[in-house]
XYZ file of C-alpha atoms in Angstrom:
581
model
C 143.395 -36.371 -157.617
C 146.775 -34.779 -158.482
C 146.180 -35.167 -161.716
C 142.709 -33.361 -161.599
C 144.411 -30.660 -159.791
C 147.155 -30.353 -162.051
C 144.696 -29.710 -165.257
C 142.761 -27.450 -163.012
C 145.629 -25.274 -162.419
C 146.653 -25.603 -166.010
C 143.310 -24.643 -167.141
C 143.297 -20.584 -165.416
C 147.107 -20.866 -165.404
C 146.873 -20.425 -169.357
C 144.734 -17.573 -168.816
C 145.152 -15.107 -165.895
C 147.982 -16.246 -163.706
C 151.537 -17.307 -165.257
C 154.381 -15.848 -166.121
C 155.850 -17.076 -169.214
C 159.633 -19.295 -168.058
C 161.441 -21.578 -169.675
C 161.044 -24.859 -170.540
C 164.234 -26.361 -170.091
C 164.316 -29.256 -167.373
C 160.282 -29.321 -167.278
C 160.050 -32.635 -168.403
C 156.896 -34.971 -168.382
C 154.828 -34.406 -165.528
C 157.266 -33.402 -162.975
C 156.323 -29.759 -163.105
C 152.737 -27.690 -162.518
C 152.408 -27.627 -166.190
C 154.163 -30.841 -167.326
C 156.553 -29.264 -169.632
C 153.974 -26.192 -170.609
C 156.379 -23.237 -171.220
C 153.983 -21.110 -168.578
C 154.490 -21.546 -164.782
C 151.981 -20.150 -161.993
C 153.183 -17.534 -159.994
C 153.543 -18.574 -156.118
C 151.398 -16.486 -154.381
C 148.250 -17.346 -157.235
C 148.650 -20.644 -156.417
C 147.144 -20.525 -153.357
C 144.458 -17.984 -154.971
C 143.674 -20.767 -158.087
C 143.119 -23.230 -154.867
C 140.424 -21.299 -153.820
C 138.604 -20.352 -157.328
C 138.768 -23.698 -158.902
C 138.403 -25.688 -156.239
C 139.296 -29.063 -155.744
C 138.607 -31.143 -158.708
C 139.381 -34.683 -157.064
C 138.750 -38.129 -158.512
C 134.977 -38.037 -156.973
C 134.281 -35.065 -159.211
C 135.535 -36.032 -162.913
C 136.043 -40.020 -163.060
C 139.466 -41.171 -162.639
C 140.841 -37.578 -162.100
C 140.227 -36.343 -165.752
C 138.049 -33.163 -166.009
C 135.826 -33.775 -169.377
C 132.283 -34.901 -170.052
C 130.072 -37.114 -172.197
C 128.975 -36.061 -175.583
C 125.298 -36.494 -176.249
C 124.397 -39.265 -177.822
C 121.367 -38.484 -179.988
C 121.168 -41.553 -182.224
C 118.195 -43.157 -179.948
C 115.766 -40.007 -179.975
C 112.328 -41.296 -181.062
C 110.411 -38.629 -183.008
C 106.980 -38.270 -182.352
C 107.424 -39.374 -178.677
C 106.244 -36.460 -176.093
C 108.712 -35.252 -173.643
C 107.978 -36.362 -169.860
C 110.245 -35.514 -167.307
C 111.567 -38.297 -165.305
C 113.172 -37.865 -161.950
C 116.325 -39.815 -162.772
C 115.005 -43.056 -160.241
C 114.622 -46.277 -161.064
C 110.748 -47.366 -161.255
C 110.285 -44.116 -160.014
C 107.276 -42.190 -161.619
C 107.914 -39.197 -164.769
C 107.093 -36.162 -162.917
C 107.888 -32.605 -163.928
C 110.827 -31.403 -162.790
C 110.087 -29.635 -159.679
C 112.207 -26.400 -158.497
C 115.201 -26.759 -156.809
C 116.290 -30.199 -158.291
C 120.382 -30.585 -158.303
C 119.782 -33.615 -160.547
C 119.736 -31.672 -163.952
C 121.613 -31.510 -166.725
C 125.461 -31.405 -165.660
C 128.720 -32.461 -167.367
C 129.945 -35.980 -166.725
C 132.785 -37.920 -166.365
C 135.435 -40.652 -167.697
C 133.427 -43.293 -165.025
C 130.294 -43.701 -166.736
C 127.118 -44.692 -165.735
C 123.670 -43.716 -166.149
C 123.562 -40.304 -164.096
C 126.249 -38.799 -166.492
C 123.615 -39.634 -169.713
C 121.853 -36.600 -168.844
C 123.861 -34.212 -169.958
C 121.458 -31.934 -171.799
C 118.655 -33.948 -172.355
C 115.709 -34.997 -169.656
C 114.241 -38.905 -170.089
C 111.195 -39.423 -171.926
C 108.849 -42.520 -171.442
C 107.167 -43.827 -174.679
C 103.036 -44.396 -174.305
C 103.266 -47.972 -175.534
C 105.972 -50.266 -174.062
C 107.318 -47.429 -171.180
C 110.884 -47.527 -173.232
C 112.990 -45.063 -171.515
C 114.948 -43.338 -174.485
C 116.790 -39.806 -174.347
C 115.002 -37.083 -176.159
C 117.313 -33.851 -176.205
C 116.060 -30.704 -177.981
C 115.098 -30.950 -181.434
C 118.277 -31.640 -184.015
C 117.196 -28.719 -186.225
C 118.514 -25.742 -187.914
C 116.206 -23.581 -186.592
C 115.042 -20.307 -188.903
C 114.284 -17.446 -186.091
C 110.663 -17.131 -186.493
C 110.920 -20.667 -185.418
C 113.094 -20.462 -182.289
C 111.415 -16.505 -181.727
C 107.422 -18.139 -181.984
C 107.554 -21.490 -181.121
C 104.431 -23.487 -181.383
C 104.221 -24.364 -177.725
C 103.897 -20.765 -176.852
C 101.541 -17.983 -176.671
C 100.713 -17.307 -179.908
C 102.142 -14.929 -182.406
C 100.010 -12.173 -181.671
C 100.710 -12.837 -177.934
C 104.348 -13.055 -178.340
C 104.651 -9.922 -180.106
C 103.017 -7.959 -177.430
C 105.486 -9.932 -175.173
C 108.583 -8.531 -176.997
C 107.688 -5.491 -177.275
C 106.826 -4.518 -173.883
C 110.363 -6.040 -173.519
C 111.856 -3.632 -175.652
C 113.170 -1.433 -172.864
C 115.953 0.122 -174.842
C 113.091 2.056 -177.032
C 110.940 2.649 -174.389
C 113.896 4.648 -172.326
C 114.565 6.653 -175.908
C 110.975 7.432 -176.348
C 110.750 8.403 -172.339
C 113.449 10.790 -172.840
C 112.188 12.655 -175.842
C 108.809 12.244 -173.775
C 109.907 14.294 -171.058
C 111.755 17.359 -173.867
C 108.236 17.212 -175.133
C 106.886 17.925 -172.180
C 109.449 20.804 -171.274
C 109.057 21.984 -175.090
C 105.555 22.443 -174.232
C 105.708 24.401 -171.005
C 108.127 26.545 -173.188
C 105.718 27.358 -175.865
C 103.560 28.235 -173.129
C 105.257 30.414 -170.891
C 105.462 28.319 -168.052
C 108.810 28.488 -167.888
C 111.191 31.391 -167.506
C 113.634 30.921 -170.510
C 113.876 32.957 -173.662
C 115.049 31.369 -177.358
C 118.465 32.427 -175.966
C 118.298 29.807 -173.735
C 117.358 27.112 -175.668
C 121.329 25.556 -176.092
C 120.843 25.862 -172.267
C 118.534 23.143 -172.706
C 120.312 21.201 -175.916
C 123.917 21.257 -173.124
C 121.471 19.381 -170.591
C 120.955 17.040 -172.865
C 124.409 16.284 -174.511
C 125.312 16.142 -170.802
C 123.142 13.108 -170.023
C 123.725 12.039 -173.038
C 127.954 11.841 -172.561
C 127.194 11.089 -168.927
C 125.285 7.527 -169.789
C 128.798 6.283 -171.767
C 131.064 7.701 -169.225
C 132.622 4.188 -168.121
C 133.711 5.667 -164.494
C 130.146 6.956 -164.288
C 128.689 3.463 -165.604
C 130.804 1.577 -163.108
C 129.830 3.449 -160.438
C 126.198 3.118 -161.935
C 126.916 -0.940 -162.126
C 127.871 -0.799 -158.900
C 125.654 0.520 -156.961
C 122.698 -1.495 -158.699
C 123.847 -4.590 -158.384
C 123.696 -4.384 -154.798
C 120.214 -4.796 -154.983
C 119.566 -7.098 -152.048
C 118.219 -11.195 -153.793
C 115.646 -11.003 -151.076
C 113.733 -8.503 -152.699
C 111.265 -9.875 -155.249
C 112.525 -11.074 -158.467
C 110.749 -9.242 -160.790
C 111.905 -6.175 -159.346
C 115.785 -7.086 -159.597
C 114.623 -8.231 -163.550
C 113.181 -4.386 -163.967
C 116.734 -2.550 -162.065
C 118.786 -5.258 -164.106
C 116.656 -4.183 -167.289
C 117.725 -0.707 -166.341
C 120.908 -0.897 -166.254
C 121.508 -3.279 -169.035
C 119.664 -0.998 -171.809
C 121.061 2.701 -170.123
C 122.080 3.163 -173.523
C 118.530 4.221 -174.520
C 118.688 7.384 -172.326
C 122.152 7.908 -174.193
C 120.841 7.787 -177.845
C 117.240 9.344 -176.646
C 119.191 12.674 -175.268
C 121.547 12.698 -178.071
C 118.552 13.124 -180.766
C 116.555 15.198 -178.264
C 119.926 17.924 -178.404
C 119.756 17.699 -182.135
C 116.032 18.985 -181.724
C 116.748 21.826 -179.530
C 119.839 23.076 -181.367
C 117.587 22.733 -184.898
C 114.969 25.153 -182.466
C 117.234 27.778 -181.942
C 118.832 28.056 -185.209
C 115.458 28.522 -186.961
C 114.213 30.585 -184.039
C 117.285 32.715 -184.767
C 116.652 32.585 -188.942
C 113.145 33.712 -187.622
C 114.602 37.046 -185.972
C 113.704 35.968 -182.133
C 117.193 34.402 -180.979
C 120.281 35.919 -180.967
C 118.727 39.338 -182.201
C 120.612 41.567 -179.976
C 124.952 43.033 -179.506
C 127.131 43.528 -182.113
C 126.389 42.246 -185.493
C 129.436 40.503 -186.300
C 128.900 38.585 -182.824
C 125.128 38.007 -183.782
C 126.064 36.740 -187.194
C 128.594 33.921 -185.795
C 126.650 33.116 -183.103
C 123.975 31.996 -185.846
C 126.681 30.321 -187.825
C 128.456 28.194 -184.822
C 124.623 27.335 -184.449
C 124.154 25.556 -187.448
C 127.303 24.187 -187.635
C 127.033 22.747 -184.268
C 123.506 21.648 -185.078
C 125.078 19.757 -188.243
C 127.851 17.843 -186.406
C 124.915 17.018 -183.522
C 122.242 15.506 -186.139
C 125.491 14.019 -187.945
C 126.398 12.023 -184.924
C 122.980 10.762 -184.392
C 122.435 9.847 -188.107
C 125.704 8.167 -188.312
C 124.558 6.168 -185.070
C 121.596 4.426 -186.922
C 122.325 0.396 -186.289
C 121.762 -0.574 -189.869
C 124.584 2.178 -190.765
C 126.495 1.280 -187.265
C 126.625 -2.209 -188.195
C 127.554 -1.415 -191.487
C 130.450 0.430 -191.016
C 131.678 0.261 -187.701
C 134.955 1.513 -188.047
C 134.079 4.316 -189.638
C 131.152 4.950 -186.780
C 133.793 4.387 -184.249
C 135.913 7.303 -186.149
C 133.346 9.368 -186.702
C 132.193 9.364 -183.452
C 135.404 9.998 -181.815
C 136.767 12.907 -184.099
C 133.653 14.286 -185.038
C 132.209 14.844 -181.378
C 136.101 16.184 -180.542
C 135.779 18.902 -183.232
C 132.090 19.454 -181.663
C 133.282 19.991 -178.216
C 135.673 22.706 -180.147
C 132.829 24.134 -181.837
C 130.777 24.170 -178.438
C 133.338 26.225 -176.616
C 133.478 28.267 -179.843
C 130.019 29.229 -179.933
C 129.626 29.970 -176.270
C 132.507 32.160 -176.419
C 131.196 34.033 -179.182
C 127.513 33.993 -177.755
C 129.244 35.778 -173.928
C 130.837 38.716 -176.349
C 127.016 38.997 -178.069
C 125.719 39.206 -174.572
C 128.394 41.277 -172.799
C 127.560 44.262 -176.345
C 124.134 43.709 -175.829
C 124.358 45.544 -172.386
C 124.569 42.524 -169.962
C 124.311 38.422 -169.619
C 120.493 37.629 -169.893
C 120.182 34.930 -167.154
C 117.134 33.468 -168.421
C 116.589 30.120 -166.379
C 118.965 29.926 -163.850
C 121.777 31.985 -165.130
C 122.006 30.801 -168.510
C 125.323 31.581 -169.408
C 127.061 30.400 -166.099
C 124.959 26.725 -166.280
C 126.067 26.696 -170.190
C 129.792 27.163 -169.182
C 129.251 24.199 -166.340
C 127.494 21.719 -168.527
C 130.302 22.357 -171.164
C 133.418 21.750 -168.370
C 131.110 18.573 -167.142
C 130.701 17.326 -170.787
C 134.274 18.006 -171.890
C 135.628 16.261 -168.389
C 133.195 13.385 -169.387
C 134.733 12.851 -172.581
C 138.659 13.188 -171.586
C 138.079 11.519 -168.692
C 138.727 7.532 -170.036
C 141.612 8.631 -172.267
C 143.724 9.482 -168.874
C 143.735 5.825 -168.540
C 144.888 4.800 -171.556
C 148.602 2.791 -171.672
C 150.810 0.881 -173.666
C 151.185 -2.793 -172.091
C 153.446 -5.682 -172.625
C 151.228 -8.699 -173.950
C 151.886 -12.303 -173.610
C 150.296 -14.288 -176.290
C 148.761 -18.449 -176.095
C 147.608 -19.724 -179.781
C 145.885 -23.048 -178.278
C 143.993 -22.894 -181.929
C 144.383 -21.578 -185.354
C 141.379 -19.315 -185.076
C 142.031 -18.181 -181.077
C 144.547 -16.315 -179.235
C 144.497 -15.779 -175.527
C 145.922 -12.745 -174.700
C 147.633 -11.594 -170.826
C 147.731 -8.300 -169.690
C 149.509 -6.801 -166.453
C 147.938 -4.741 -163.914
C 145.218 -6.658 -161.791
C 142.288 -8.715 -161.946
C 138.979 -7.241 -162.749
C 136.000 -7.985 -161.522
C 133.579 -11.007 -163.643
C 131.335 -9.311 -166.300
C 133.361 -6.326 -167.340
C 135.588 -5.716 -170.258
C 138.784 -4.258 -172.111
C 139.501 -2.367 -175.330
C 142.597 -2.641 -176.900
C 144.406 -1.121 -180.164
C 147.142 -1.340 -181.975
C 147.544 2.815 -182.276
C 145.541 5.006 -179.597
C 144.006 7.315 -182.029
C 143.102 4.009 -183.885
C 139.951 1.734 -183.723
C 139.654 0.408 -180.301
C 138.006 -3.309 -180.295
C 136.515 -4.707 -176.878
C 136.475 -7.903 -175.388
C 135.347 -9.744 -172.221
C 138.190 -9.853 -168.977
C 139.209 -13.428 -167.722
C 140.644 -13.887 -164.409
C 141.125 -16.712 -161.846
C 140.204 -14.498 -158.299
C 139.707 -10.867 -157.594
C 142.829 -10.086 -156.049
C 144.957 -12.023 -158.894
C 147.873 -10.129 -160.608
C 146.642 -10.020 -163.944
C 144.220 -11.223 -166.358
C 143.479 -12.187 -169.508
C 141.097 -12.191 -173.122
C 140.284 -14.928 -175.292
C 139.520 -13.887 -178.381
C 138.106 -15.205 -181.745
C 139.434 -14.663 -185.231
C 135.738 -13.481 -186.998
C 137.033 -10.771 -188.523
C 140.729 -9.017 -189.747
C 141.512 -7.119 -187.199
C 141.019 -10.562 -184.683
C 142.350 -12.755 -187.515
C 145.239 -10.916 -187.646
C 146.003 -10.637 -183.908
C 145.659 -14.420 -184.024
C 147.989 -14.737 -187.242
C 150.487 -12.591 -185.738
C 149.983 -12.512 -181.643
C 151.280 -8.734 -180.455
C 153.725 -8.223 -177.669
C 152.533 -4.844 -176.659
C 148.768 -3.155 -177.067
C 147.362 -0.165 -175.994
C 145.132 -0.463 -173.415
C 142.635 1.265 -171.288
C 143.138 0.189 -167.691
C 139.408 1.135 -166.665
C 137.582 -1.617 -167.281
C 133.626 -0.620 -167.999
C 131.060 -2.967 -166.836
C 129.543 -5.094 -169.577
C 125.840 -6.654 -169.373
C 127.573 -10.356 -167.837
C 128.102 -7.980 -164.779
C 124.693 -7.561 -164.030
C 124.366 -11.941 -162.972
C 125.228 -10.563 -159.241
C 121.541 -9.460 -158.904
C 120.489 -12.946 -159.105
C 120.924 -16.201 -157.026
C 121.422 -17.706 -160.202
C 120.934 -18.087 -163.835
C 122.282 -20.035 -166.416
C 124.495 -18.711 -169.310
C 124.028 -19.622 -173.242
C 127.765 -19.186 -175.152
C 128.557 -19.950 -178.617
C 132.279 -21.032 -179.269
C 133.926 -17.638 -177.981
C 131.534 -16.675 -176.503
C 132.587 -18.687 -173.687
C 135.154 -16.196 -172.265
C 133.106 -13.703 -170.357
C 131.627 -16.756 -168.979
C 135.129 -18.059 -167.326
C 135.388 -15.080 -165.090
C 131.938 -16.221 -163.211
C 132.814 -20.106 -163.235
C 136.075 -19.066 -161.781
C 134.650 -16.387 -159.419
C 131.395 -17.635 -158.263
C 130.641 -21.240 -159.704
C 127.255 -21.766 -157.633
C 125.292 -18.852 -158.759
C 126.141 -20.037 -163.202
C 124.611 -22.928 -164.991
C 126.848 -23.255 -168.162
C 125.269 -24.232 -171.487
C 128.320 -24.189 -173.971
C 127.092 -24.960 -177.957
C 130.816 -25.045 -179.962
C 132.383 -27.510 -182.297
C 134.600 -29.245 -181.174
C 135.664 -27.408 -178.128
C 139.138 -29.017 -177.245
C 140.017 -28.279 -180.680
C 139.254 -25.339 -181.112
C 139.971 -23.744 -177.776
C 142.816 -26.757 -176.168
C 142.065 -28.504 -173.117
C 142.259 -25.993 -170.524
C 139.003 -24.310 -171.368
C 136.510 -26.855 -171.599
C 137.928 -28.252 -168.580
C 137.230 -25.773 -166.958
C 133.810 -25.234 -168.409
C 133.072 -29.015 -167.429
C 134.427 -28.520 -163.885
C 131.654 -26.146 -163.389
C 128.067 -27.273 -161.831
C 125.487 -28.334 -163.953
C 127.536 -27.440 -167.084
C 125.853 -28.756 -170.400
C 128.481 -29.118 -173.407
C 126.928 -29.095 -177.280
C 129.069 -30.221 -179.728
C 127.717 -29.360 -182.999
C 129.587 -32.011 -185.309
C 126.929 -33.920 -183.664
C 123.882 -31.403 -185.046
C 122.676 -27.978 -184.611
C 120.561 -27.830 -182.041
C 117.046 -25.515 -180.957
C 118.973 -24.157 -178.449
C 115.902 -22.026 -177.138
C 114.683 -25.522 -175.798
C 117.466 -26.796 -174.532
C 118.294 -23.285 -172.871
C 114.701 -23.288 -171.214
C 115.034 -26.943 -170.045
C 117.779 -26.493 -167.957
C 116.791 -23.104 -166.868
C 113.782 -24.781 -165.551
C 115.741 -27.494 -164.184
C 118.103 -25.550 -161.948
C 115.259 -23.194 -160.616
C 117.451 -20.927 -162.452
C 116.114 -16.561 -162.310
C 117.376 -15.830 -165.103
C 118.815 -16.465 -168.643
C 122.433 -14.431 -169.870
C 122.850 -15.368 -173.701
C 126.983 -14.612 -174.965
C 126.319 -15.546 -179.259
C 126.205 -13.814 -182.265
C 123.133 -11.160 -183.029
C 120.972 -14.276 -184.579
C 120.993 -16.881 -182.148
C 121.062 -13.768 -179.076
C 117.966 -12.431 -180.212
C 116.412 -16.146 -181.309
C 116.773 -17.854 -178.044
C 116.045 -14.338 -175.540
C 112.932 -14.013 -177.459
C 112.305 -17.380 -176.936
C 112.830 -16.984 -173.070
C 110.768 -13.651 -173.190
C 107.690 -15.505 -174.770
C 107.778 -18.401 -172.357
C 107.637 -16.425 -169.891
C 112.024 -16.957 -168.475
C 113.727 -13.734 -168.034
C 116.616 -13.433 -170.169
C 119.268 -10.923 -171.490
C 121.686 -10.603 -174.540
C 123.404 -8.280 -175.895
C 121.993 -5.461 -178.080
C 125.087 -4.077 -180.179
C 124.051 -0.335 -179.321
C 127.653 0.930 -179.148
């Protein structure tokens, strides 16, 4: 059992809890570490107790943490898949909800419970030969995994994902609800004049800024996930929906400001805006218009996903410098449009005081904007290359809470690169990020590990966050992938089922990871040198398994979309991410 503990210490030490020390006189296995040039702080200890547990000799098998790979040399194709309760002569059944027998890791020990890791038993018709059949060794194509043939239909499926496309509906709702105001405008219903209409463009931008604003999406995060798991499920899916696709209401007010600003300025072309005061005043107020329109519809064209994805850098840039010189160009033209005003004889109020609400919305969208830089710091880093194509990275300052993340740079006015938080308990001392090398900025950071980053030290909720609304769920990663899982398996093991597809895991990411993947409940461990895998299926099977609410997928934009649409059509809640930012 000391031995168990030892690697379970080991495992979050590496990540979220050590201080780096010497290694002189830490010789074989006398030490915490055995000879590991980190060494747990004294007061985590006592905090790693508590969030990894005990993993004792009745746990792993001889006091090893590991599991079984799946052996799928004796899968007999053709044969139909029936559930089998796990009991000898007992009969195949369906699973039924609330089993504990499903898919979980297993250990050094052996024996027949720890073969069903992954896979359910299947009976054959003609001699009742039990045999494993996992999910199908394929290399699925996504209209495969997105319309399998056990489902709906492909008409049927269709309909299914897109009245799951939430993220478009909340755009379309927003410009919805300008059309509606538009139309009361047109008219007369409501008491504003073409003056007014950047009145109406600042609401916008303000929602807009508002919906990205990480101390206003924490707060946001917050307060929705406190929705109570007594209350029906489907109504936590439709808050957790919410929440997880707010960025619709960002985008959909964005492109609805572009419409009102292009209103005014050919309202004011036309000769019924900005008609009256001095003509020099008129005249720049019409220019600032157009300008500002430009840099508006810019930052909304340059948004497109097939451009974003493109060129993300340069989107990230743009963004940033572009809707800085737009804020400048803001206070510029309402400046300019209060001297119009004041040498047209007075401040037309229009609907509710126009100028006075424009000056408000611009302080609120300005504040918005400044707001996360105040929190931005340079940090000493401590670097852990367990693999050629990972880095683990520890930062200073506190534990975050499971689910959100960090961005970090190498220059502040640089390109700032997010990734998922690991740490071993709330209250820890500091915490960590494992990151990938899948592209040069990450392959260099891996080449050449940094000892200082610039950081920002609010950490925004990420879409992981949202697994507090349910009692649980079960979590698809893909090789990296794994590390906004760690927080949850560390934090709250009971409410995650862990289904981890990566080759060769101790490989790539050392020992302390997968062990602590495997120490988790019901974990299921893929390695692909033995196959790809339909990992729709085998996500499905175990959701169905552990009565699970809901399905989280952590991958790459393929297999996300592949195996949620998969969930979606079967009928399984489930959630990825969308790369809208």
């Amino acid at each position: 059992m000391a031995a168990a503990m030892v690697r379970g210490f080991s495992a979050v030490a590496r990540l979220a809890g050590l201080t780096s020390v010497s290694t002189a006189g830490s010789g074989g296995g006398g030490g915490v570490l055995g000879g590991s040039s980190w060494a747990l702080d004294e007061e985590l200890q006592a905090d790693l107790a508590a969030a990894v547990g005990v993993i004792g000799d009745e746990e792993v098998g001889g006091g090893g943490v590991g599991w079984q790979d799946v052996d799928y040399s004796a899968v007999s194709p053709g044969k139909p898949p029936i559930w089998d309760d796990g009991q000898e002569g007992g009969e195949t059944d369906p699973p039924r909800p609330g089993r504990a027998d499903g898919p979980t890791h297993s250990s050094s020990s052996g024996g027949e419970a720890m073969r069903r890791l992954a896979m359910a038993k299947a009976v054959a018709d003609d001699g009742g030969e039990t045999v494993a059949t996992p999910p199908r060794l394929i290399a699925p194509s996504f209209e495969e995994s997105l319309f399998p043939d056990w489902g709906p239909g492909r008409l049927g499926a269709a309909a299914i994902l897109a009245a799951h496309a939430f993220y478009q509906q909340l755009f379309l709702w927003v410009l919805a609800a300008n059309a509606i105001v538009l139309g009361l405008f047109l008219r007369g219903s409501l008491r504003l004049s073409p003056d007014d209409l950047p009145l109406v463009a600042l609401v916008n931008l303000a929602v807009s800024v508002a919906a990205r604003n990480e101390v206003a999406l924490r707060a946001f995060y917050w307060l929705l996930t406190r929705t109570p798991h007594g209350l029906p499920r489907g109504f936590r899916v439709a808050v957790c929906r919410f929440a997880f696709h707010v960025g619709g209401i960002h985008s959909g007010a964005a492109t609805a400001a572009a419409g009102w600003l292009a209103y005014f300025a050919v309202q004011a072309v036309r000769g019924r805006a900005a008609t009256t005061g001095p003509a020099a005043a008129v005249t720049a107020v019409r220019l600032l218009g157009w300008v500002l329109l430009a840099a508006v519809a810019t930052l909304c064209a340059s948004s497109v996903p097939t451009f974003r994805a493109a060129h993300h850098d340069a989107w990230e840039l743009t963004h940033r410098y572009l809707g800085w010189s737009t804020l400048g160009v803001l206070w510029a033209f309402l400046a300019t449009d209060a001297v119009r005003r004041e040498g047209a004889g007075g401040a037309d109020g229009g609907a509710g005081g126009g100028p006075v609400a424009a000056w408000v919305l611009a302080a609120v969208i300005t504040a918005s904007v400044a707001m996360p830089w105040a929190f931005v710091r340079r940090v000493p880093v401590k670097s852990l290359v367990p693999h050629r194509n990972t880095v683990v990275l520890q930062f200073p300052g506190g534990a975050p809470a499971a689910g959100t993340f960090g961005r970090v740079s190498h220059h502040p006015l640089g390109c700032w690169h997010s990734f998922a938080t690991v740490a071993a308990a709330r209250h820890g001392r500091t915490h960590a990020m494992v990151i990938s090398a899948v592209g040069d900025w990450t392959r260099a950071l891996v080449e050449a590990p940094p000892c200082a980053l610039w950081v920002r030290r609010l950490h925004a909720p990420g879409f992981m966050y949202n697994i507090r609304m349910f009692r649980r769920v079960v979590v698809l990663a893909t090789g990296a992938g794994i590390a906004p899982v760690l927080p949850h398996l560390l934090q709250s093991p009971a409410a995650v089922r862990v289904v981890w597809v990566c080759r060769d895991p101790e490989a790539a990411f050392g020992p302390e990871i997968p062990g602590i993947v495997a120490g988790g409940v019901g974990s299921v461990v893929h390695d692909t040198r033995k196959g790809r895998v339909d990992m729709a299926e085998l996500v499905l099977r175990v959701a169905h398994n552990a009565d699970a609410e809901a399905v989280f997928v952590v991958s790459g934009e393929g297999v996300t979309r592949a195996v949620v649409g998969g969930c979606l059509v079967q009928g399984v809640p489930a959630f990825g991410a969308i790369w809208d930012s």
